[in-house]
Short mmCIF file of C-alpha atoms in Angstrom, two decimals:
data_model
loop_
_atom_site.label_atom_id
_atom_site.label_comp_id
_atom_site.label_asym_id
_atom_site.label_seq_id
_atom_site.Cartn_x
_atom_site.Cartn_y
_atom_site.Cartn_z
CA UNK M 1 112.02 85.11 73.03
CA UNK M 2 113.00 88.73 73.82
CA UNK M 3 110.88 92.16 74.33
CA UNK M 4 110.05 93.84 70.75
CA UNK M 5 111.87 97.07 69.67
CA UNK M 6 108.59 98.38 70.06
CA UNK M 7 107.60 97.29 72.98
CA UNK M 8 111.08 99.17 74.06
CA UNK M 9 110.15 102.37 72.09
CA UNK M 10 107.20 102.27 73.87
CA UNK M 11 109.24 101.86 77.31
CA UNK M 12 111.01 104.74 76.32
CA UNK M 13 108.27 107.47 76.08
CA UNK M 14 106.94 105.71 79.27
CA UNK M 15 109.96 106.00 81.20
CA UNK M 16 110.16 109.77 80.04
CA UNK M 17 106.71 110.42 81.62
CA UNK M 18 107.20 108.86 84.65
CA UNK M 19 110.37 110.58 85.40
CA UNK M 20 108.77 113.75 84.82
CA UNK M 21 105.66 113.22 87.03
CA UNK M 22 108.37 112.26 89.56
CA UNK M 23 108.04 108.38 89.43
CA UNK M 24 110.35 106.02 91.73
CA UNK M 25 111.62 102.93 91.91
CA UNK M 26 111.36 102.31 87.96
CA UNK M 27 111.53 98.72 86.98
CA UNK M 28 111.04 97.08 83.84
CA UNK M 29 111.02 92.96 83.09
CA UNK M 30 111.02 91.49 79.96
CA UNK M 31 107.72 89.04 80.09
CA UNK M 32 108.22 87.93 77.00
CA UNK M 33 109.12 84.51 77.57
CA UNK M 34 106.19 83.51 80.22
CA UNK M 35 103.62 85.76 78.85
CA UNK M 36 102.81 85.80 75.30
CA UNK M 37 100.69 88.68 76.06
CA UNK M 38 103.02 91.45 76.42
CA UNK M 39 106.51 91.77 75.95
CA UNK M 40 107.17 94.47 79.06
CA UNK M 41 105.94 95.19 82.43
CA UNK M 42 106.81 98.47 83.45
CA UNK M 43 106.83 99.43 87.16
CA UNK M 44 106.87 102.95 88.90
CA UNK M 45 105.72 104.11 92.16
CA UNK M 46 103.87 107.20 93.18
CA UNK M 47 104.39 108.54 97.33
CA UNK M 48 100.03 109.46 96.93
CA UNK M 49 97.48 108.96 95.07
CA UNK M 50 97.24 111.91 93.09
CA UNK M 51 100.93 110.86 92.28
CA UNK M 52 100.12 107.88 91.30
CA UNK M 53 97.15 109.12 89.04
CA UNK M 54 99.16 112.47 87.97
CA UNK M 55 102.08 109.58 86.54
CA UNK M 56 99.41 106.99 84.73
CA UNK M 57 97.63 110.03 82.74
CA UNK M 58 101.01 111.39 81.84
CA UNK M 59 102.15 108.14 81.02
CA UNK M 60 98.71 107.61 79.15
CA UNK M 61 99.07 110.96 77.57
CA UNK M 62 102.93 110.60 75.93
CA UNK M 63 102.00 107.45 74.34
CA UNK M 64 99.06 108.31 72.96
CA UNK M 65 100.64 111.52 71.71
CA UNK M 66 103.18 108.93 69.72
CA UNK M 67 100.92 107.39 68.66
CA UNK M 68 100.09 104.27 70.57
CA UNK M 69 96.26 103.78 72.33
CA UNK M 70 95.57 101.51 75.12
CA UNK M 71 93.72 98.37 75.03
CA UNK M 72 92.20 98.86 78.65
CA UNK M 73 93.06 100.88 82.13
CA UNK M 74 92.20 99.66 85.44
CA UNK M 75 92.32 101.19 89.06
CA UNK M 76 92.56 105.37 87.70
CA UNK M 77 89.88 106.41 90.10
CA UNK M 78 91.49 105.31 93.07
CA UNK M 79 95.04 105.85 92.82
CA UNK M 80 96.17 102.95 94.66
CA UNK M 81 97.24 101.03 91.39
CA UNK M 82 96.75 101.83 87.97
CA UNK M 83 97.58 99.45 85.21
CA UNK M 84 97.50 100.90 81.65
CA UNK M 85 97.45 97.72 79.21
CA UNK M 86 99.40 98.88 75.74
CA UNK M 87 99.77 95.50 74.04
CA UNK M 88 103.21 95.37 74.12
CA UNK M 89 103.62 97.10 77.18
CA UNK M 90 102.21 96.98 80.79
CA UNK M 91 101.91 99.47 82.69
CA UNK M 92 101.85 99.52 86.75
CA UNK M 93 102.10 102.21 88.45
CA UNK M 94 101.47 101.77 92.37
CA UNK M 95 101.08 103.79 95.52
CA UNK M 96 104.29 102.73 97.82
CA UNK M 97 102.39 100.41 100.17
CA UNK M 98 100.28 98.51 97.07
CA UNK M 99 103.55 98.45 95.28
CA UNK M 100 105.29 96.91 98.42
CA UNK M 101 102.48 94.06 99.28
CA UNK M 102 101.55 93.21 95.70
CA UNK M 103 105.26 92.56 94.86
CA UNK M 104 105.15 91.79 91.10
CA UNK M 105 108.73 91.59 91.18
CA UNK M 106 109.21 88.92 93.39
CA UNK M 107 106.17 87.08 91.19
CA UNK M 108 108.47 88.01 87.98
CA UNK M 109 111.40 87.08 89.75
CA UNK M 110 112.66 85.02 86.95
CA UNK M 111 112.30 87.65 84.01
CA UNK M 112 115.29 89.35 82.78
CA UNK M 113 115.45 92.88 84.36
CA UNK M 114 115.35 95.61 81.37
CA UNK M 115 118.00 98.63 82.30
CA UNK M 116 116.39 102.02 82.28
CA UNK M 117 118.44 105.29 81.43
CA UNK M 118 116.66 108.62 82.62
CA UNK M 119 117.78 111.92 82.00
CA UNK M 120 120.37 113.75 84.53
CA UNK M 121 118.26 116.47 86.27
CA UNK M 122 119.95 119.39 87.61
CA UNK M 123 123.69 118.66 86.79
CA UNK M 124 125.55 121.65 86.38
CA UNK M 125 128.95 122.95 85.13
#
C-alpha cells in the first residue's frame, strides 16, 4: 500500500505553508503501510514557539482554504508540538528540541521517505 494522491495534494498545500512560515527540516513518510490511519506524516520544525504556532495555523489555514478540515489539533497553545490530524495527512510540527527528543523518524524508520520540492527563494538572473 502507498500514500493516496490526496493525501499528496494535501502534502502539497502543506509543504507550501510551511515553507512560507519559514519551516525546517521538512520530512514526509509514507505511513501507509503500518498505519491504516493516515497515509502521510508530515514533519517541520519551528526555532520558537510562536514559530511553531505561526507554521500549524498557516498550515491549518491553506488547507482549509482548499478545502480540507481537520479531524482534531493537539498541543496549539503551547507551541512545543502541534499535531494537526487531516485524515490522510498528519501533521507535526515541533519546536527544535521536542522535534529532536521525540524522534518520530527514527520510530518511522522503516517508512518510505516522500521527496519534497519547495520553491527556489531569491534566485536571481
Amino acid at each position: 500500500m502507498t500514500a493516496t494522491p490526496h493525501a499528496h495534494e494535501l502534502l502539497q498545500v502543506a509543504v507550501l505553508a510551511a515553507d512560507d512560515k519559514g519551516g525546517e527540516n521538512l520530512v514526509a513518510l509514507d505511513v501507509s503501510n503500518p498505519l491504516p490511519l493516515a497515509d502521510i506524516f508530515f514533519m517541520v520544525t519551528g526555532r520558537s514557539e510562536r514559530n511553531v504556532i505561526a507554521i500549524a495555523g498557516e498550515i491549518e489555514d491553506k488547507l482549509i482554504e482548499a478545502g480540507h478540515k481537520p479531524l482534531r489539533r493537539e498541543g496549539r497553545t503551547a507551541g512545543r508540538w502541534v499535531l494537526i490530524d487531516f485524515g490522510d495527512l498528519v501533521v507535526h510540527v515541533f519546536h527544535e528540541e521536542e522535534r529532536e527528543y521525540y524522534g518520530l523518524e527514527r520510530l518511522w524508520k522503516d517508512c518510505p521517505v516522500i521527496p519534497i520540492e519547495l520553491p527556489v527563494h531569491g534566485v536571481q538572473d
